[in-house]
Amino acid sequence: MSAAVLPEADRRRLGAVAYRILGSFHDAEDVIQETQIRWDALGEEGRARIHEPRAWLTTVASRIALDLLGSARSRREAAAGIWLPEPAPDAYLGSAPADPSALADLDESIGLALLIAMETLTPAERVALILHDSFGLSFREIAEILDRTAPAARQLASSARQKLRRRPTPDPQSPARDRVLLAFREACATGDLAALIAALSPEVISRADGGTLIRTAPRPVIGADRVARYLLGILGREEPRENVTAQIVRANGFGALAIFRGEDPIALLDLDISGGLIREIAFIVDPEKLTALRRP
C-alpha cells in the first residue's frame, strides 16, 4: 500500500484545528500523525473516491481531537496544580486559508487567555464553536463529527459564544498594548513594585503552570498587590541575574514576555490586556511547554 504524505497546507490546517481543540502543541502533533495514518490506510483507490480530501481530513482530525480532549481533561483534573495551554509556534496559529489576510483574524482569535476560557466549555461546545467560527464548517458537517443533529450543533456553538462573551474583550495588538507590555517588562526587570501594580487591574488573576517538574502556586493568585509581589518573588529567585534576560516574543498572536537563562527559556508570561490594564496572566514555567521558544 503506497503512502501519501499530506501537503504542508493540510498539515497546518489540521494542526490549527487540533491545537484549538486541545490547547496542546504536542497533542496536536499526535492528531496530525494519526490522521496521516488513517489517510494512508485508505490506499490509492480509497483516496481517489474521496471528492473533498480536505473536508475528510478535517473531519477525521476533529474526531480524533475530540476523543483526546475527553481523556486529557480527566488527566488535567486529576493532576495537582493548575493546567495551562501550551504556547504554539506561529505555524499553528493560522489554517492557511486562501486569503492570506485572514490569518490576522485567526491569530488574534486564539490567544492563551481565550484557550483558558474555553476550558469552561463542554468538549462538544468547544468543537462546535471552533469548527464553525474559525474554520467555516457547516453545522451539518459539525453534527456528523459530534454525532448530533445540525440544530443541536448550532445550539452548542451559540451556548459557547454566550459563555465566552462574559469575559472582557482583549485590547487589539497596537502601540498602546505594546506600551503596557513594555511597562510590565521594565517593572519585572527592575523589581519596581509600584510600577508593576500600576500595570495590573485591581482584580487581576495570575495562574501558573509548572507541570510535574516545577512547583508553583496550586491556585490562582488574585489582586494587583498579591500578584505583583508573587511575580517579583518568583522572578527574583533567578541568580545570577546577569545571565537572565526578558524578551518580548510573539505567542499565540500577541506579545508576551519570555524569560531566558542563557539560551534556555525558563518562563513565559502571557498577558491578557483589556482597557489598558493586565487582567489575566498565564505564567508558564513547565519546561515541556516552552520548547517552541528555544532559540536556534
mmCIF file of C-alpha atoms in Angstrom:
data_model
loop_
_atom_site.group_PDB
_atom_site.id
_atom_site.type_symbol
_atom_site.label_atom_id
_atom_site.label_comp_id
_atom_site.label_asym_id
_atom_site.label_seq_id
_atom_site.Cartn_x
_atom_site.Cartn_y
_atom_site.Cartn_z
ATOM 1 C CA MET A 1 0.000 0.000 0.000
ATOM 2 C CA SER A 2 1.501 3.330 -1.038
ATOM 3 C CA ALA A 3 1.793 6.167 1.437
ATOM 4 C CA ALA A 4 0.568 9.664 0.632
ATOM 5 C CA VAL A 5 2.320 12.444 2.510
ATOM 6 C CA LEU A 6 -0.088 15.213 3.422
ATOM 7 C CA PRO A 7 0.648 18.591 1.805
ATOM 8 C CA GLU A 8 2.072 21.159 4.204
ATOM 9 C CA ALA A 9 -1.037 23.354 3.880
ATOM 10 C CA ASP A 10 -3.219 20.447 5.032
ATOM 11 C CA ARG A 11 -0.879 19.650 7.928
ATOM 12 C CA ARG A 12 -1.041 23.281 9.025
ATOM 13 C CA ARG A 13 -4.821 23.258 8.897
ATOM 14 C CA LEU A 14 -5.076 20.021 10.858
ATOM 15 C CA GLY A 15 -2.605 21.358 13.425
ATOM 16 C CA ALA A 16 -4.612 24.555 13.786
ATOM 17 C CA VAL A 17 -7.854 22.623 14.294
ATOM 18 C CA ALA A 18 -6.329 20.199 16.803
ATOM 19 C CA TYR A 19 -4.466 22.879 18.743
ATOM 20 C CA ARG A 20 -7.601 24.964 19.211
ATOM 21 C CA ILE A 21 -9.492 21.936 20.459
ATOM 22 C CA LEU A 22 -6.766 20.549 22.732
ATOM 23 C CA GLY A 23 -4.649 23.549 23.750
ATOM 24 C CA SER A 24 -1.524 21.433 23.335
ATOM 25 C CA PHE A 25 1.058 21.602 20.562
ATOM 26 C CA HIS A 26 2.296 18.084 21.287
ATOM 27 C CA ASP A 27 -1.216 16.613 21.298
ATOM 28 C CA ALA A 28 -1.916 18.426 18.030
ATOM 29 C CA GLU A 29 1.123 16.734 16.520
ATOM 30 C CA ASP A 30 -0.288 13.369 17.623
ATOM 31 C CA VAL A 31 -3.575 14.203 15.894
ATOM 32 C CA ILE A 32 -1.764 15.016 12.653
ATOM 33 C CA GLN A 33 0.167 11.761 12.783
ATOM 34 C CA GLU A 34 -2.928 9.655 13.466
ATOM 35 C CA THR A 35 -4.820 11.410 10.670
ATOM 36 C CA GLN A 36 -1.903 10.711 8.318
ATOM 37 C CA ILE A 37 -2.028 7.019 9.277
ATOM 38 C CA ARG A 38 -5.742 6.794 8.530
ATOM 39 C CA TRP A 39 -5.273 8.632 5.210
ATOM 40 C CA ASP A 40 -2.534 6.186 4.231
ATOM 41 C CA ALA A 41 -4.707 3.218 5.220
ATOM 42 C CA LEU A 42 -7.276 4.156 2.572
ATOM 43 C CA GLY A 43 -4.875 3.256 -0.219
ATOM 44 C CA GLU A 44 -4.801 4.945 -3.603
ATOM 45 C CA GLU A 45 -8.229 3.687 -4.632
ATOM 46 C CA GLY A 46 -9.856 4.734 -1.381
ATOM 47 C CA ARG A 47 -8.328 8.199 -1.511
ATOM 48 C CA ALA A 48 -9.456 8.594 -5.124
ATOM 49 C CA ARG A 49 -13.084 8.028 -4.060
ATOM 50 C CA ILE A 50 -12.970 10.980 -1.638
ATOM 51 C CA HIS A 51 -14.253 14.023 -3.514
ATOM 52 C CA GLU A 52 -13.202 16.571 -0.866
ATOM 53 C CA PRO A 53 -9.969 15.388 0.790
ATOM 54 C CA ARG A 54 -9.574 18.488 2.956
ATOM 55 C CA ALA A 55 -13.071 18.069 4.397
ATOM 56 C CA TRP A 56 -12.389 14.371 5.043
ATOM 57 C CA LEU A 57 -9.095 15.149 6.788
ATOM 58 C CA THR A 58 -10.637 17.912 8.906
ATOM 59 C CA THR A 59 -13.482 15.627 9.976
ATOM 60 C CA VAL A 60 -11.139 12.798 10.944
ATOM 61 C CA ALA A 61 -8.738 15.081 12.804
ATOM 62 C CA SER A 62 -11.616 16.734 14.676
ATOM 63 C CA ARG A 63 -12.967 13.370 15.820
ATOM 64 C CA ILE A 64 -9.528 12.261 16.997
ATOM 65 C CA ALA A 65 -9.021 15.550 18.851
ATOM 66 C CA LEU A 66 -12.463 15.311 20.443
ATOM 67 C CA ASP A 67 -11.661 11.842 21.773
ATOM 68 C CA LEU A 68 -8.305 13.052 23.086
ATOM 69 C CA LEU A 69 -9.905 16.067 24.755
ATOM 70 C CA GLY A 70 -12.061 13.882 26.977
ATOM 71 C CA SER A 71 -9.125 11.851 28.282
ATOM 72 C CA ALA A 72 -6.875 14.923 28.508
ATOM 73 C CA ARG A 73 -9.380 16.742 30.703
ATOM 74 C CA SER A 74 -9.573 13.762 33.045
ATOM 75 C CA ARG A 75 -5.779 13.831 33.431
ATOM 76 C CA ARG A 76 -5.734 17.591 33.980
ATOM 77 C CA GLU A 77 -8.406 17.440 36.675
ATOM 78 C CA ALA A 78 -6.585 14.605 38.456
ATOM 79 C CA ALA A 79 -3.211 16.358 38.419
ATOM 80 C CA ALA A 80 -2.077 18.644 41.207
ATOM 81 C CA GLY A 81 -1.853 22.352 40.474
ATOM 82 C CA ILE A 82 -3.061 24.372 37.506
ATOM 83 C CA TRP A 83 -3.009 23.302 33.863
ATOM 84 C CA LEU A 84 -2.492 25.983 31.220
ATOM 85 C CA PRO A 85 -2.459 25.675 27.416
ATOM 86 C CA GLU A 86 0.858 25.190 25.685
ATOM 87 C CA PRO A 87 2.125 28.162 23.638
ATOM 88 C CA ALA A 88 2.127 27.189 19.974
ATOM 89 C CA PRO A 89 4.581 28.039 17.202
ATOM 90 C CA ASP A 90 3.256 30.584 14.720
ATOM 91 C CA ALA A 91 2.708 27.813 12.163
ATOM 92 C CA TYR A 92 -0.200 26.578 14.283
ATOM 93 C CA LEU A 93 -1.962 29.917 14.518
ATOM 94 C CA GLY A 94 -3.427 30.007 11.038
ATOM 95 C CA SER A 95 -5.211 27.400 8.981
ATOM 96 C CA ALA A 96 -3.602 28.519 5.694
ATOM 97 C CA PRO A 97 -6.794 29.999 4.179
ATOM 98 C CA ALA A 98 -6.965 31.019 0.544
ATOM 99 C CA ASP A 99 -6.866 34.682 1.571
ATOM 100 C CA PRO A 100 -3.588 35.240 3.496
ATOM 101 C CA SER A 101 -5.022 38.381 5.115
ATOM 102 C CA ALA A 102 -7.451 36.159 7.027
ATOM 103 C CA LEU A 103 -4.539 34.843 9.073
ATOM 104 C CA ALA A 104 -4.500 38.023 11.138
ATOM 105 C CA ASP A 105 -8.074 37.413 12.306
ATOM 106 C CA LEU A 106 -7.325 33.776 13.091
ATOM 107 C CA ASP A 107 -4.175 34.707 15.007
ATOM 108 C CA GLU A 108 -5.981 37.110 17.292
ATOM 109 C CA SER A 109 -8.784 34.633 17.914
ATOM 110 C CA ILE A 110 -6.640 32.118 19.747
ATOM 111 C CA GLY A 111 -4.687 33.869 22.475
ATOM 112 C CA LEU A 112 -3.868 31.833 25.567
ATOM 113 C CA ALA A 113 -6.465 33.730 27.599
ATOM 114 C CA LEU A 114 -9.182 32.573 25.213
ATOM 115 C CA LEU A 115 -7.914 28.997 25.345
ATOM 116 C CA ILE A 116 -8.063 29.169 29.140
ATOM 117 C CA ALA A 117 -11.628 30.487 28.949
ATOM 118 C CA MET A 118 -12.511 27.638 26.578
ATOM 119 C CA GLU A 119 -11.761 25.202 29.393
ATOM 120 C CA THR A 120 -15.143 26.249 30.826
ATOM 121 C CA LEU A 121 -16.913 24.877 27.734
ATOM 122 C CA THR A 122 -18.012 21.302 27.274
ATOM 123 C CA PRO A 123 -15.981 19.378 24.673
ATOM 124 C CA ALA A 124 -18.925 19.473 22.268
ATOM 125 C CA GLU A 125 -19.397 23.234 22.713
ATOM 126 C CA ARG A 126 -15.720 23.830 22.112
ATOM 127 C CA VAL A 127 -15.588 21.745 18.947
ATOM 128 C CA ALA A 128 -18.777 23.271 17.525
ATOM 129 C CA LEU A 129 -17.568 26.818 18.146
ATOM 130 C CA ILE A 130 -14.058 26.291 16.778
ATOM 131 C CA LEU A 131 -15.052 24.397 13.654
ATOM 132 C CA HIS A 132 -17.806 26.840 12.730
ATOM 133 C CA ASP A 133 -16.366 30.207 13.727
ATOM 134 C CA SER A 134 -12.678 29.636 12.940
ATOM 135 C CA PHE A 135 -12.816 27.127 10.102
ATOM 136 C CA GLY A 136 -16.163 27.730 8.465
ATOM 137 C CA LEU A 137 -17.588 24.211 8.699
ATOM 138 C CA SER A 138 -21.346 23.989 8.317
ATOM 139 C CA PHE A 139 -23.446 22.807 11.221
ATOM 140 C CA ARG A 140 -24.372 19.785 9.155
ATOM 141 C CA GLU A 141 -20.680 18.849 8.927
ATOM 142 C CA ILE A 142 -20.154 19.561 12.621
ATOM 143 C CA ALA A 143 -23.189 17.466 13.516
ATOM 144 C CA GLU A 144 -21.604 14.445 11.831
ATOM 145 C CA ILE A 145 -18.436 14.879 13.875
ATOM 146 C CA LEU A 146 -20.330 15.277 17.159
ATOM 147 C CA ASP A 147 -22.996 12.672 16.358
ATOM 148 C CA ARG A 148 -25.697 15.304 16.879
ATOM 149 C CA THR A 149 -28.297 16.973 14.718
ATOM 150 C CA ALA A 150 -27.453 20.179 12.850
ATOM 151 C CA PRO A 151 -29.783 22.287 15.068
ATOM 152 C CA ALA A 152 -28.118 20.791 18.148
ATOM 153 C CA ALA A 153 -24.679 21.663 16.782
ATOM 154 C CA ARG A 154 -25.859 25.231 16.128
ATOM 155 C CA GLN A 155 -27.130 25.485 19.708
ATOM 156 C CA LEU A 156 -23.816 24.209 21.080
ATOM 157 C CA ALA A 157 -21.904 26.927 19.237
ATOM 158 C CA SER A 158 -24.386 29.565 20.409
ATOM 159 C CA SER A 159 -24.082 28.416 24.012
ATOM 160 C CA ALA A 160 -20.290 28.553 23.764
ATOM 161 C CA ARG A 161 -20.369 32.107 22.427
ATOM 162 C CA GLN A 162 -22.627 33.242 25.260
ATOM 163 C CA LYS A 163 -20.269 31.817 27.868
ATOM 164 C CA LEU A 164 -17.212 33.430 26.308
ATOM 165 C CA ARG A 165 -18.889 36.836 25.966
ATOM 166 C CA ARG A 166 -18.793 37.157 29.749
ATOM 167 C CA ARG A 167 -15.049 37.782 29.646
ATOM 168 C CA PRO A 168 -13.679 41.274 28.825
ATOM 169 C CA THR A 169 -12.726 41.842 25.199
ATOM 170 C CA PRO A 170 -8.907 41.933 24.938
ATOM 171 C CA ASP A 171 -7.252 45.013 23.535
ATOM 172 C CA PRO A 172 -6.096 44.521 19.921
ATOM 173 C CA GLN A 173 -2.415 44.425 19.100
ATOM 174 C CA SER A 174 -1.441 48.100 18.971
ATOM 175 C CA PRO A 175 1.213 50.568 20.180
ATOM 176 C CA ALA A 176 -0.925 51.188 23.290
ATOM 177 C CA ARG A 177 -0.930 47.495 24.122
ATOM 178 C CA ASP A 178 2.802 47.310 23.463
ATOM 179 C CA ARG A 179 3.370 50.114 25.980
ATOM 180 C CA VAL A 180 1.602 48.099 28.678
ATOM 181 C CA LEU A 181 3.771 45.089 27.860
ATOM 182 C CA LEU A 182 6.946 47.194 27.920
ATOM 183 C CA ALA A 183 5.978 48.749 31.259
ATOM 184 C CA PHE A 184 5.337 45.268 32.647
ATOM 185 C CA ARG A 185 8.724 44.029 31.424
ATOM 186 C CA GLU A 186 10.536 47.023 32.887
ATOM 187 C CA ALA A 187 8.809 46.657 36.264
ATOM 188 C CA CYS A 188 9.631 42.953 36.409
ATOM 189 C CA ALA A 189 13.261 43.566 35.406
ATOM 190 C CA THR A 190 13.844 46.351 37.960
ATOM 191 C CA GLY A 191 11.687 44.935 40.740
ATOM 192 C CA ASP A 192 9.578 48.122 40.822
ATOM 193 C CA LEU A 193 6.555 47.014 42.839
ATOM 194 C CA ALA A 194 4.586 50.252 42.426
ATOM 195 C CA ALA A 195 5.073 50.312 38.649
ATOM 196 C CA LEU A 196 4.040 46.674 38.380
ATOM 197 C CA ILE A 197 0.891 47.245 40.434
ATOM 198 C CA ALA A 198 0.032 50.237 38.215
ATOM 199 C CA ALA A 199 0.073 47.982 35.138
ATOM 200 C CA LEU A 200 -2.321 45.478 36.702
ATOM 201 C CA SER A 201 -6.091 45.529 37.016
ATOM 202 C CA PRO A 202 -7.169 45.579 40.683
ATOM 203 C CA GLU A 203 -8.875 42.208 40.038
ATOM 204 C CA VAL A 204 -6.003 40.681 38.058
ATOM 205 C CA ILE A 205 -5.720 36.882 38.117
ATOM 206 C CA SER A 206 -2.412 35.058 37.756
ATOM 207 C CA ARG A 207 -2.308 31.323 37.029
ATOM 208 C CA ALA A 208 0.958 29.370 36.984
ATOM 209 C CA ASP A 209 1.679 26.005 35.393
ATOM 210 C CA GLY A 210 4.865 24.222 36.363
ATOM 211 C CA GLY A 211 3.846 20.790 35.116
ATOM 212 C CA THR A 212 5.270 17.904 37.102
ATOM 213 C CA LEU A 213 8.756 19.415 37.441
ATOM 214 C CA ILE A 214 8.368 22.958 38.784
ATOM 215 C CA ARG A 215 6.468 23.834 41.946
ATOM 216 C CA THR A 216 4.055 26.745 41.532
ATOM 217 C CA ALA A 217 1.058 28.202 43.348
ATOM 218 C CA PRO A 218 -1.621 25.474 43.330
ATOM 219 C CA ARG A 219 -4.428 28.016 42.974
ATOM 220 C CA PRO A 220 -4.833 31.325 41.118
ATOM 221 C CA VAL A 221 -3.360 34.418 42.762
ATOM 222 C CA ILE A 222 -5.864 37.296 42.689
ATOM 223 C CA GLY A 223 -5.470 41.046 43.209
ATOM 224 C CA ALA A 224 -2.882 43.556 41.983
ATOM 225 C CA ASP A 225 -0.782 43.744 45.160
ATOM 226 C CA ARG A 226 -0.699 39.978 45.724
ATOM 227 C CA VAL A 227 0.048 39.188 42.086
ATOM 228 C CA ALA A 228 2.815 41.812 41.861
ATOM 229 C CA ARG A 229 4.550 40.546 44.998
ATOM 230 C CA TYR A 230 4.147 36.949 43.852
ATOM 231 C CA LEU A 231 5.672 37.610 40.419
ATOM 232 C CA LEU A 232 8.587 39.626 41.769
ATOM 233 C CA GLY A 233 9.235 36.944 44.356
ATOM 234 C CA ILE A 234 9.379 34.233 41.698
ATOM 235 C CA LEU A 235 11.461 36.227 39.212
ATOM 236 C CA GLY A 236 13.800 37.443 41.952
ATOM 237 C CA ARG A 237 14.918 33.894 42.676
ATOM 238 C CA GLU A 238 16.867 33.673 39.425
ATOM 239 C CA GLU A 239 20.578 34.012 40.115
ATOM 240 C CA PRO A 240 22.902 35.190 38.766
ATOM 241 C CA ARG A 241 20.700 37.942 37.390
ATOM 242 C CA GLU A 242 23.157 38.911 34.627
ATOM 243 C CA ASN A 243 22.512 35.548 32.962
ATOM 244 C CA VAL A 244 18.736 36.072 32.965
ATOM 245 C CA THR A 245 17.083 38.097 30.201
ATOM 246 C CA ALA A 246 13.496 39.082 29.426
ATOM 247 C CA GLN A 247 12.485 39.220 25.783
ATOM 248 C CA ILE A 248 9.188 40.191 24.187
ATOM 249 C CA VAL A 249 8.061 37.400 21.880
ATOM 250 C CA ARG A 250 5.006 36.605 19.808
ATOM 251 C CA ALA A 251 2.911 33.912 21.450
ATOM 252 C CA ASN A 252 -0.447 32.878 20.008
ATOM 253 C CA GLY A 253 -0.845 36.094 18.063
ATOM 254 C CA PHE A 254 0.006 38.524 20.865
ATOM 255 C CA GLY A 255 3.091 39.946 22.504
ATOM 256 C CA ALA A 256 4.242 38.054 25.596
ATOM 257 C CA LEU A 257 7.244 38.114 27.904
ATOM 258 C CA ALA A 258 9.715 35.227 27.695
ATOM 259 C CA ILE A 259 12.358 34.748 30.391
ATOM 260 C CA PHE A 260 15.637 33.093 29.383
ATOM 261 C CA ARG A 261 18.524 31.747 31.433
ATOM 262 C CA GLY A 262 21.305 31.962 28.909
ATOM 263 C CA GLU A 263 19.820 30.404 25.768
ATOM 264 C CA ASP A 264 17.220 28.331 27.600
ATOM 265 C CA PRO A 265 13.630 29.534 28.099
ATOM 266 C CA ILE A 266 12.549 29.214 31.727
ATOM 267 C CA ALA A 267 9.199 31.043 31.717
ATOM 268 C CA LEU A 268 6.573 32.637 29.522
ATOM 269 C CA LEU A 269 4.234 35.284 30.873
ATOM 270 C CA ASP A 270 1.257 35.681 28.565
ATOM 271 C CA LEU A 271 -0.797 38.786 29.356
ATOM 272 C CA ASP A 272 -4.491 39.340 28.739
ATOM 273 C CA ILE A 273 -4.761 43.116 28.437
ATOM 274 C CA SER A 274 -8.122 44.854 28.407
ATOM 275 C CA GLY A 275 -8.829 48.555 28.887
ATOM 276 C CA GLY A 276 -5.114 49.271 29.097
ATOM 277 C CA LEU A 277 -4.608 47.050 32.145
ATOM 278 C CA ILE A 278 -3.409 43.481 32.599
ATOM 279 C CA ARG A 279 -6.411 41.413 33.691
ATOM 280 C CA GLU A 280 -5.030 37.879 33.451
ATOM 281 C CA ILE A 281 -1.545 36.393 33.480
ATOM 282 C CA ALA A 282 -0.692 32.894 32.275
ATOM 283 C CA PHE A 283 2.653 32.147 33.937
ATOM 284 C CA ILE A 284 4.077 29.069 32.223
ATOM 285 C CA VAL A 285 7.222 27.525 33.688
ATOM 286 C CA ASP A 286 6.618 23.902 32.682
ATOM 287 C CA PRO A 287 9.776 23.090 30.642
ATOM 288 C CA GLU A 288 7.817 20.752 28.379
ATOM 289 C CA LYS A 289 5.607 23.663 27.270
ATOM 290 C CA LEU A 290 8.478 26.030 26.497
ATOM 291 C CA THR A 291 10.238 24.040 23.769
ATOM 292 C CA ALA A 292 8.789 26.220 20.981
ATOM 293 C CA LEU A 293 10.648 29.207 22.483
ATOM 294 C CA ARG A 294 14.071 27.607 22.255
ATOM 295 C CA ARG A 295 16.495 29.768 20.341
ATOM 296 C CA PRO A 296 18.056 28.210 17.227
#
